[in-house]
Amino acid sequence: MPLKDGVKKVELYKSVWTRTDKILIFSGLVLLSCAISWEGNMVLSITPNVTSMLGANHISSILYTIVSILQTALLPMYSKLCDRIGRAEAYTLSIVIYSLAFIIMAVANSYATLMIGQIIYAFGSSGTMVLGPILIGDMTSVANRGFFRGLYDGPSLVSYFLAPYVAQVLLDHGQWRWVYGMLPILMAVMGAPLLLGLWHVTLKVDRINKQESQPLLSPPTPGDTGRVHWVDEVDLVGSILLVAALCLTLIPPVLAVSHWGGWQSPTTLGALFAGLITWIALCVWETRYATRPLLPVMSRLIWPENDALRTAKYAILILSIVTMVSAVNWQFFTTFLQVTRRASPQKATYLERGYSIGFILVQMLIGYLMKRFTKRWRVYIFVGVGCLITSVAMMIYARSPDTSDFIVAVSQTLAGVASGIITIPSTVTAQSCVSHDDLAIVTALLSVGGSIAASVGSSMAGAIWNTMLPTEIVENVPGDYDLSRIIADIDYILSLPSEQFDGVVRAYTHVQKTLSMTALLLAGVIVIFALRMRPFGLQDFETPSDFDGSEDNASVPVLTASYDTGNALMSSSIPNRNTNASHDNSASGPDINDKLATA
């Protein structure tokens, strides 16, 4: 099957881009990562307060559930889109939509408007989420990929400290809307170097294409631009069915008790039954009618025919469980800290962000160790799992309101370190142990698995929180009070008399400990998956990367993370335009199944 024009452009990038172009693009990626991290920390800091102002703090998990559900369908769609039209075009589209979403959130006067902004945000953030790793895959070798992925996230550490402070200042002055309002400006400024670098290389390729007697990029045909073709290309029907099935399955647990009259109400039962029917319809559509299925390699990963695919499957499952542990344990954590410790939004965010700091720092270290010394990955997963179980167990103790902030910070940081130790080797493993035909789709599945896990985890947290908290409040809080405000409004809780406030603290503590216990059980599942994986060495896949090569860009074999629908193709090498070098698929290294057989 011929390569898509977007994939051809990436192949041609490698024949025309200079070292300066590559440095500009990667520097732009890092700057954009900083902007995205700044946005995440700013919004995290004010979300409990904003949702409290809008009377919806108890159902705030539904925001994350809906965004994660949409990202599940949008991530593979963006992968297909960037293969169809090119990296620069797809990145530009995602950044524009990203910025528009925050303009809507900045003017929101109701929770419904905030949700609309979040839905549009999902369309923009999905692009930036998947395109960053794809570009890193375009530019690096397998052995270097973990290190550069850690480097990509590293500079965002600054925002973990500064962003909550700025958000707190704006919140204290009643200017919380500017938290959202500054983000479109920030995205435009920080995204400019990346877009400049990508478009500069893209225009070089276009000029070369026009000069060729036989164009390398074929002009679009009427069939390629028609509506029916695009519907088939991105599997729009399958995407809609997937989003509907996830919404009808994961939103009822959050709203059943608080808004729909309980688990036995007609609305709850009807939504769950409709979700079951939609899942059946999705399976029928994807297996019998879809021209280009949303995730064509999924069935091969569910029922793998060899050790390579089996190892990739378990790597994806491990990363999904790590995401689910995070979603369950920290969905309401900043709210919990602001209530039980009377912490400011800034302090609560600092305590919560110990996880992210540990996660980022250890990624760079593990990526470097894997690249430079050990060339092995399995030992890191087992060490990480042990640290994760230990840290989540510590959190059950740290959730008590009389424990010190130091214990809370240590448990959070240790959990972040553990997750980082697990993430880098699992990601590299999933990408490395499959053939070129499957590598791009597995890369997309890593993100999709994380989105599904985040939506499931948020839904679980919302269900536990909204089911247990009202009962705990009734049992622990004496006197007269407004139950609906206690579970939805932080300011109201902080204004209660001491006896009632102490009862609220006991209720919130018990529910948060239950969430941590649930996360601990999930963390234990990772051990089962890790034991099922087969070991191999990263030296089996070492190929020169663009960053390792010389300025002349002579025939460099590089694994790219580009997603070609229906038949994912990974390019093995692209020759320099001034040479007669041909494609050599053997350059990518020995077959993984041979290595697994001798491991």
XYZ file of C-alpha atoms in Angstrom:
599
model
C 0.000 0.000 0.000
C 1.507 3.393 -0.949
C 2.451 5.791 1.780
C 0.127 8.674 2.579
C 1.289 12.146 1.568
C 1.838 13.083 5.226
C 4.132 10.085 5.668
C 5.942 10.887 2.411
C 6.556 14.389 3.722
C 8.201 12.966 6.836
C 10.378 10.759 4.633
C 11.351 13.817 2.613
C 11.944 15.866 5.785
C 14.893 13.630 6.526
C 16.471 14.339 3.167
C 16.175 18.137 3.350
C 16.234 19.254 6.963
C 19.451 20.631 8.400
C 20.738 20.259 11.923
C 19.448 23.776 12.605
C 15.960 22.732 11.477
C 16.014 19.713 13.783
C 17.218 21.755 16.757
C 14.526 24.373 16.110
C 11.799 21.733 15.879
C 12.856 19.890 19.019
C 13.338 23.167 20.923
C 9.853 24.159 19.782
C 8.520 20.841 21.066
C 10.076 21.519 24.470
C 8.647 25.060 24.594
C 5.194 23.794 23.678
C 5.518 21.108 26.347
C 6.271 23.869 28.870
C 3.168 25.786 27.769
C 0.991 22.689 28.065
C 2.441 21.952 31.514
C 1.817 25.559 32.574
C -1.792 25.239 31.441
C -2.261 21.961 33.301
C -0.882 23.325 36.580
C -2.786 26.607 36.371
C -6.101 24.914 35.646
C -5.523 22.215 38.270
C -4.941 24.924 40.895
C -8.224 26.737 40.327
C -10.568 23.932 39.211
C -11.902 23.075 42.723
C -12.602 26.757 43.395
C -14.146 27.448 39.989
C -16.385 24.379 40.144
C -17.343 25.387 43.714
C -18.350 28.854 42.473
C -20.484 27.143 39.835
C -21.944 24.724 42.423
C -20.552 21.582 40.798
C -17.410 20.520 42.662
C -18.844 17.093 43.529
C -19.276 16.230 39.841
C -16.019 17.802 38.654
C -14.757 14.330 37.727
C -17.208 14.343 34.841
C -15.043 16.979 33.124
C -12.036 14.655 33.074
C -14.177 11.665 32.157
C -15.644 13.395 29.099
C -12.269 14.773 27.964
C -10.642 11.342 28.309
C -13.508 9.676 26.428
C -13.197 12.113 23.535
C -9.424 11.708 23.461
C -9.865 7.948 23.132
C -11.426 8.472 19.704
C -9.530 11.610 18.734
C -5.987 10.299 19.299
C -6.076 7.722 16.476
C -7.992 10.209 14.303
C -5.191 12.761 14.716
C -2.631 10.059 13.935
C -4.462 9.329 10.689
C -4.846 13.038 9.972
C -1.144 13.809 10.345
C -0.355 10.932 7.997
C -2.856 12.270 5.487
C -2.036 15.999 5.482
C 1.328 16.272 7.284
C 2.792 17.112 10.697
C 2.843 20.902 10.321
C -0.775 21.080 9.189
C -2.046 18.810 11.966
C -0.088 20.653 14.668
C -1.391 24.031 13.462
C -4.981 22.793 13.574
C -4.636 21.368 17.078
C -3.048 24.536 18.521
C -5.779 26.758 17.037
C -8.542 24.583 18.526
C -6.639 24.382 21.829
C -6.577 28.186 22.063
C -10.248 28.568 21.121
C -11.270 26.247 23.970
C -9.695 28.467 26.620
C -11.354 31.576 25.224
C -14.701 29.840 25.791
C -13.725 28.754 29.327
C -12.561 32.282 30.159
C -16.059 33.697 29.538
C -17.983 30.775 31.119
C -20.752 31.750 33.556
C -22.109 28.236 34.107
C -20.811 24.715 34.513
C -22.429 23.795 31.179
C -20.394 26.447 29.350
C -17.248 25.263 31.104
C -17.998 21.735 29.893
C -18.440 22.986 26.313
C -15.012 24.590 26.541
C -13.599 21.320 27.883
C -15.119 19.363 25.004
C -13.493 21.695 22.468
C -10.290 21.485 24.536
C -10.290 17.707 23.985
C -10.166 18.274 20.215
C -7.086 20.486 20.550
C -5.225 18.719 23.337
C -5.578 15.332 21.629
C -3.510 16.632 18.730
C -0.720 18.041 20.867
C -0.746 14.885 23.021
C -0.173 12.417 20.193
C 1.837 14.558 17.759
C 4.656 15.249 20.237
C 5.609 11.572 20.655
C 5.150 11.035 16.908
C 7.636 13.808 16.107
C 10.075 12.424 18.676
C 9.677 9.051 16.975
C 10.413 10.704 13.624
C 13.633 12.222 14.931
C 15.185 9.565 17.201
C 16.298 5.956 17.239
C 14.718 3.324 19.494
C 17.589 3.352 21.995
C 17.528 7.173 22.235
C 13.756 7.555 22.326
C 13.334 7.135 26.079
C 15.984 9.762 26.832
C 14.565 12.329 24.406
C 11.043 11.674 25.687
C 12.257 12.494 29.186
C 14.070 15.570 27.864
C 10.855 16.659 26.125
C 9.025 16.778 29.477
C 11.934 17.930 31.649
C 11.850 21.765 31.339
C 8.163 21.813 32.306
C 9.285 21.295 35.926
C 9.485 25.077 36.301
C 5.737 25.402 35.805
C 5.018 23.013 38.682
C 6.237 25.695 41.112
C 5.487 28.951 39.330
C 2.071 28.243 37.746
C 0.214 27.522 41.035
C 1.646 30.725 42.518
C 0.407 32.830 39.594
C -2.979 31.095 39.692
C -3.273 31.788 43.435
C -2.501 35.488 42.940
C -5.140 35.803 40.214
C -7.664 33.860 42.315
C -7.040 36.053 45.368
C -7.720 39.166 43.269
C -10.916 37.733 41.795
C -9.335 37.400 38.338
C -9.644 33.646 37.878
C -10.881 34.151 34.307
C -7.416 35.393 33.362
C -6.050 31.944 34.224
C -7.951 30.720 31.168
C -7.577 33.992 29.251
C -3.770 34.049 29.247
C -3.489 30.520 27.840
C -4.377 31.264 24.173
C -1.685 33.961 24.158
C 0.817 31.613 25.775
C 0.072 28.813 23.305
C 0.540 31.160 20.335
C 3.893 32.484 21.609
C 5.347 29.159 22.811
C 4.043 27.203 19.834
C 5.494 29.624 17.260
C 9.057 28.139 17.102
C 7.720 24.620 16.539
C 5.306 25.713 13.835
C 8.007 27.866 12.229
C 10.410 24.915 12.087
C 7.807 22.475 10.762
C 6.462 24.850 8.129
C 9.990 25.801 7.036
C 10.810 22.162 6.323
C 7.373 21.540 4.797
C 7.815 24.430 2.355
C 11.264 23.071 1.428
C 9.650 19.733 0.589
C 6.900 21.430 -1.428
C 9.469 23.366 -3.464
C 11.442 20.198 -4.172
C 8.249 18.401 -5.139
C 7.388 21.101 -7.682
C 10.875 20.927 -9.206
C 10.766 17.165 -9.746
C 9.836 15.946 -13.230
C 7.740 13.271 -11.537
C 6.225 14.786 -8.340
C 6.966 12.806 -5.192
C 3.722 13.986 -3.579
C 0.732 13.156 -5.736
C -1.941 15.851 -6.154
C -5.247 15.054 -4.432
C -7.863 13.354 -6.564
C -11.607 14.029 -6.302
C -11.985 10.702 -4.504
C -9.391 11.708 -1.884
C -11.147 14.963 -0.998
C -14.778 13.847 -1.035
C -16.843 13.732 2.140
C -17.450 9.988 1.913
C -13.725 9.332 1.565
C -12.896 11.358 4.677
C -15.662 9.671 6.665
C -14.151 6.294 5.733
C -10.561 7.463 6.217
C -11.000 8.512 9.864
C -13.710 5.916 10.561
C -16.086 8.647 11.697
C -18.920 6.190 12.378
C -16.667 4.015 14.537
C -15.374 7.055 16.408
C -18.898 8.287 17.181
C -19.957 4.830 18.351
C -16.857 4.554 20.569
C -17.473 7.939 22.203
C -21.173 7.135 22.706
C -20.406 3.720 24.208
C -17.858 5.137 26.646
C -20.138 8.038 27.654
C -23.133 5.772 28.244
C -20.982 3.398 30.301
C -18.792 5.764 32.339
C -20.947 8.845 32.981
C -23.851 7.023 34.765
C -21.642 5.947 37.718
C -20.769 9.621 38.335
C -24.325 11.002 38.044
C -26.441 8.052 39.229
C -26.626 9.023 42.912
C -26.177 12.784 42.734
C -28.461 13.653 39.796
C -30.365 10.657 38.425
C -32.102 9.273 41.496
C -29.889 6.282 42.260
C -28.646 3.130 40.555
C -32.144 1.720 40.050
C -33.628 4.820 38.438
C -34.930 4.502 34.839
C -32.400 7.100 33.650
C -29.401 5.205 35.060
C -30.569 1.792 33.879
C -31.563 3.163 30.470
C -28.147 4.786 29.962
C -26.292 1.611 30.941
C -28.492 -0.557 28.703
C -28.005 1.873 25.797
C -24.261 1.689 26.426
C -24.340 -2.114 26.137
C -26.222 -1.898 22.832
C -23.749 0.711 21.550
C -20.765 -1.516 22.412
C -22.358 -4.347 20.426
C -23.011 -1.998 17.495
C -19.381 -0.797 17.623
C -18.039 -4.356 17.496
C -20.303 -5.214 14.541
C -19.337 -2.044 12.666
C -15.587 -2.413 13.224
C -15.472 -6.105 12.260
C -17.903 -6.146 9.341
C -18.463 -2.719 7.819
C -15.597 -0.316 8.594
C -13.411 0.338 5.535
C -10.526 1.493 7.713
C -11.151 0.353 11.304
C -10.375 2.783 14.092
C -7.790 0.440 15.658
C -7.064 -2.296 13.113
C -4.383 -4.062 15.154
C -6.507 -4.295 18.319
C -7.718 -7.852 17.660
C -4.134 -9.038 17.127
C -3.125 -7.549 20.473
C -6.104 -9.093 22.287
C -5.309 -12.510 20.824
C -1.563 -12.258 20.053
C -0.044 -14.930 17.860
C 3.539 -14.480 19.106
C 5.592 -13.312 22.074
C 6.294 -9.941 20.478
C 2.655 -8.881 20.277
C 1.992 -10.407 23.678
C 4.758 -8.285 25.220
C 3.414 -5.169 23.482
C -0.071 -5.911 24.805
C 1.116 -6.201 28.396
C 3.220 -3.036 28.099
C 0.102 -1.120 27.010
C -1.923 -2.671 29.833
C 0.743 -1.752 32.400
C 0.760 1.891 31.304
C -3.042 1.933 31.337
C -3.146 0.640 34.916
C -0.580 3.261 36.005
C -2.851 5.939 34.528
C -5.896 4.426 36.219
C -4.130 4.401 39.603
C -3.402 8.104 39.168
C -6.961 8.945 38.069
C -8.602 7.073 40.958
C -6.239 8.304 43.657
C -5.958 11.989 42.750
C -9.252 12.917 41.109
C -10.495 14.685 44.272
C -7.143 15.006 46.035
C -6.734 18.791 45.810
C -10.323 19.229 47.012
C -9.531 16.852 49.895
C -6.430 18.865 50.852
C -8.267 22.198 50.734
C -11.021 20.825 52.994
C -9.152 18.658 55.514
C -6.014 20.802 55.846
C -7.534 24.193 54.991
C -4.828 24.397 52.355
C -4.847 27.178 49.795
C -5.205 26.172 46.142
C -1.494 26.949 45.702
C -0.390 24.758 48.627
C -2.741 21.931 47.626
C -1.337 21.965 44.117
C 2.244 21.932 45.398
C 1.500 18.893 47.564
C -0.247 17.091 44.707
C 2.441 17.965 42.176
C 5.116 16.043 44.048
C 3.933 13.158 41.871
C 4.583 15.020 38.630
C 7.986 16.285 39.731
C 9.177 12.803 40.630
C 7.716 11.455 37.398
C 9.526 13.949 35.160
C 12.902 13.789 36.898
C 13.163 10.015 36.925
C 12.109 9.719 33.257
C 15.244 11.508 32.117
C 17.406 9.401 34.449
C 15.882 6.066 33.392
C 16.022 7.024 29.713
C 19.722 7.844 30.062
C 20.506 4.644 32.020
C 18.727 2.490 29.439
C 20.502 4.242 26.572
C 23.969 4.422 28.075
C 24.457 1.464 30.375
C 21.968 -1.337 30.981
C 20.281 -1.715 27.554
C 17.586 -3.598 29.508
C 14.108 -2.574 30.510
C 12.369 -5.367 32.475
C 14.253 -4.792 35.731
C 13.057 -1.169 35.805
C 9.428 -2.241 35.550
C 9.731 -4.540 38.561
C 11.556 -1.884 40.600
C 8.901 0.665 39.622
C 6.012 -1.628 40.554
C 7.539 -2.244 43.985
C 7.942 1.505 44.561
C 4.395 2.222 43.343
C 2.788 -0.302 45.696
C 4.876 1.013 48.601
C 3.997 4.646 47.872
C 0.250 4.052 47.475
C 0.261 2.074 50.749
C 1.981 5.085 52.378
C -0.765 7.315 51.020
C -3.450 5.458 52.959
C -1.643 6.536 56.139
C -0.860 10.005 54.734
C -4.554 10.700 54.075
C -5.143 11.192 57.810
C -5.503 14.933 58.531
C -3.041 14.801 61.437
C -0.111 13.504 59.349
C 2.487 16.063 58.326
C 2.649 17.734 54.939
C 6.106 16.207 54.599
C 4.665 12.668 54.628
C 2.095 13.673 52.021
C 4.790 15.173 49.781
C 7.105 12.168 50.166
C 4.375 9.659 49.301
C 3.345 11.710 46.274
C 6.923 12.073 45.025
C 7.690 8.385 45.518
C 4.575 7.472 43.524
C 5.726 9.795 40.735
C 9.202 8.263 40.727
C 7.655 4.783 40.572
C 5.381 5.725 37.668
C 8.285 7.277 35.764
C 10.418 4.168 36.274
C 7.570 2.082 34.823
C 6.556 4.412 31.991
C 9.785 4.869 30.024
C 10.731 1.153 29.659
C 7.107 0.163 29.008
C 6.752 2.771 26.251
C 10.042 1.826 24.580
C 9.157 -1.869 24.891
C 5.750 -1.496 23.264
C 7.262 0.448 20.362
C 10.294 -1.796 19.962
C 8.940 -5.328 20.094
C 6.568 -5.187 17.122
C 7.186 -5.185 13.378
C 7.202 -2.057 11.253
C 3.670 -2.833 10.085
C 2.336 -2.570 13.649
C 4.654 -0.059 15.304
C 2.681 3.074 14.424
C -0.641 1.681 15.608
C 0.879 0.428 18.850
C 2.207 3.959 19.435
C -1.335 5.294 19.030
C -2.682 2.551 21.285
C -0.351 3.686 24.069
C -2.153 7.028 24.129
C -5.585 5.508 23.557
C -5.054 3.022 26.396
C -4.109 5.905 28.667
C -7.216 7.875 27.696
C -9.526 4.922 28.289
C -7.817 4.218 31.623
C -8.130 7.880 32.646
C -11.831 7.938 31.802
C -12.457 4.653 33.641
C -10.413 5.827 36.637
C -12.194 9.183 36.798
C -15.543 7.439 36.533
C -14.602 5.018 39.336
C -13.465 7.904 41.540
C -16.637 9.867 40.824
C -18.836 6.856 41.566
C -17.089 6.121 44.889
C -17.044 9.782 45.896
C -20.689 10.538 45.106
C -21.959 7.253 46.531
C -20.022 7.292 49.824
C -19.669 10.986 50.674
C -23.353 11.856 51.323
C -23.669 8.837 53.642
C -20.450 9.716 55.465
C -21.606 13.317 55.904
C -24.906 12.207 57.448
C -23.110 9.842 59.831
C -20.368 12.235 60.951
C -21.741 15.793 60.827
C -24.098 16.853 63.649
C -26.758 19.558 63.599
C -28.414 21.345 60.705
C -26.563 21.879 57.449
C -27.057 21.982 53.686
C -25.915 18.568 52.410
C -25.878 19.635 48.764
C -23.461 22.481 49.560
C -21.191 20.355 51.757
C -20.474 18.027 48.845
C -20.221 20.795 46.246
C -18.869 24.004 47.809
C -15.477 24.288 49.542
C -16.135 27.817 50.864
C -19.315 26.649 52.587
C -17.427 23.797 54.283
C -14.706 26.123 55.570
C -17.355 28.432 57.092
C -18.986 25.669 59.194
C -18.677 25.639 63.010
C -15.750 23.608 64.318
C -17.825 20.616 65.436
C -19.475 20.271 62.046
C -16.241 20.986 60.207
C -14.478 18.196 62.130
C -17.247 15.830 61.036
C -16.793 16.847 57.412
C -13.041 16.204 57.734
C -13.724 12.679 59.032
C -16.123 12.020 56.147
C -13.753 13.327 53.469
C -10.833 11.403 54.998
C -12.687 8.087 54.973
C -13.736 8.472 51.332
C -10.246 9.558 50.210
C -8.699 6.572 51.999
C -11.138 4.323 50.151
C -9.933 5.796 46.857
C -6.311 5.107 47.872
C -7.158 1.508 48.822
C -8.786 1.036 45.427
C -5.637 2.413 43.765
C -3.501 -0.011 45.790
C -5.488 -2.984 44.494
C -5.080 -1.729 40.930
C -1.318 -1.278 41.398
C -1.020 -4.937 42.356
C -2.423 -5.964 38.971
C 0.694 -4.536 37.281
C 2.785 -7.365 38.777
C 0.688 -9.955 36.914
C 1.156 -8.189 33.574
C 4.895 -7.619 34.125
C 5.486 -11.313 34.781
C 3.907 -12.152 31.419
C 6.344 -10.009 29.405
C 9.382 -11.506 27.662
C 12.758 -9.767 28.068
C 15.004 -8.500 25.279
C 17.829 -5.992 24.962
C 17.570 -2.543 23.405
C 20.867 -3.106 21.620
C 18.913 -5.396 19.285
C 17.290 -2.277 17.816
C 19.971 0.375 17.884
C 19.909 2.492 14.746
C 21.402 5.923 14.170
C 19.032 8.787 14.876
C 18.809 12.106 13.148
C 20.352 13.709 16.209
C 23.264 11.279 16.039
C 23.863 11.714 12.329
C 25.986 14.119 10.405
C 24.932 17.249 8.644
C 24.692 15.621 5.240
C 21.793 13.431 6.308
C 23.044 10.431 4.398
C 20.691 7.449 4.387
C 19.652 7.274 8.022
C 17.443 4.367 9.077
C 14.883 5.772 11.499
C 11.731 4.288 12.976
C 8.948 6.844 12.649
C 5.741 6.859 14.633
C 3.364 7.574 11.765
C -0.046 5.969 11.626
C -1.308 4.743 8.256
C -4.891 3.556 8.544
C -5.724 -0.017 7.707
C -2.106 -0.926 7.063
C 0.289 0.948 9.310
C 3.611 1.364 7.570
C 6.824 2.271 9.270
C 9.469 3.635 6.964
C 12.837 1.940 7.329
C 15.076 4.531 5.706
C 15.034 7.527 3.393
C 18.052 8.227 1.172
C 19.575 11.597 0.569
C 18.325 13.159 -2.653
C 21.907 13.391 -3.904
C 22.622 9.668 -3.508
C 21.340 6.515 -5.104
C 20.906 4.639 -1.847
C 17.889 2.362 -1.810
C 15.541 1.282 0.948
C 16.973 -1.473 3.090
C 14.501 -2.975 5.519
C 17.199 -5.068 7.097
C 18.763 -1.920 8.478
C 16.205 -1.767 11.224
C 17.732 -4.713 13.051
C 16.969 -8.413 13.559
C 13.485 -9.789 13.946
C 12.169 -9.404 17.470
C 10.652 -12.889 17.586
C 14.090 -14.408 17.004
C 15.421 -12.365 19.916
C 12.543 -13.311 22.182
C 13.026 -16.970 21.327
C 16.627 -16.838 22.519
C 16.010 -14.532 25.521
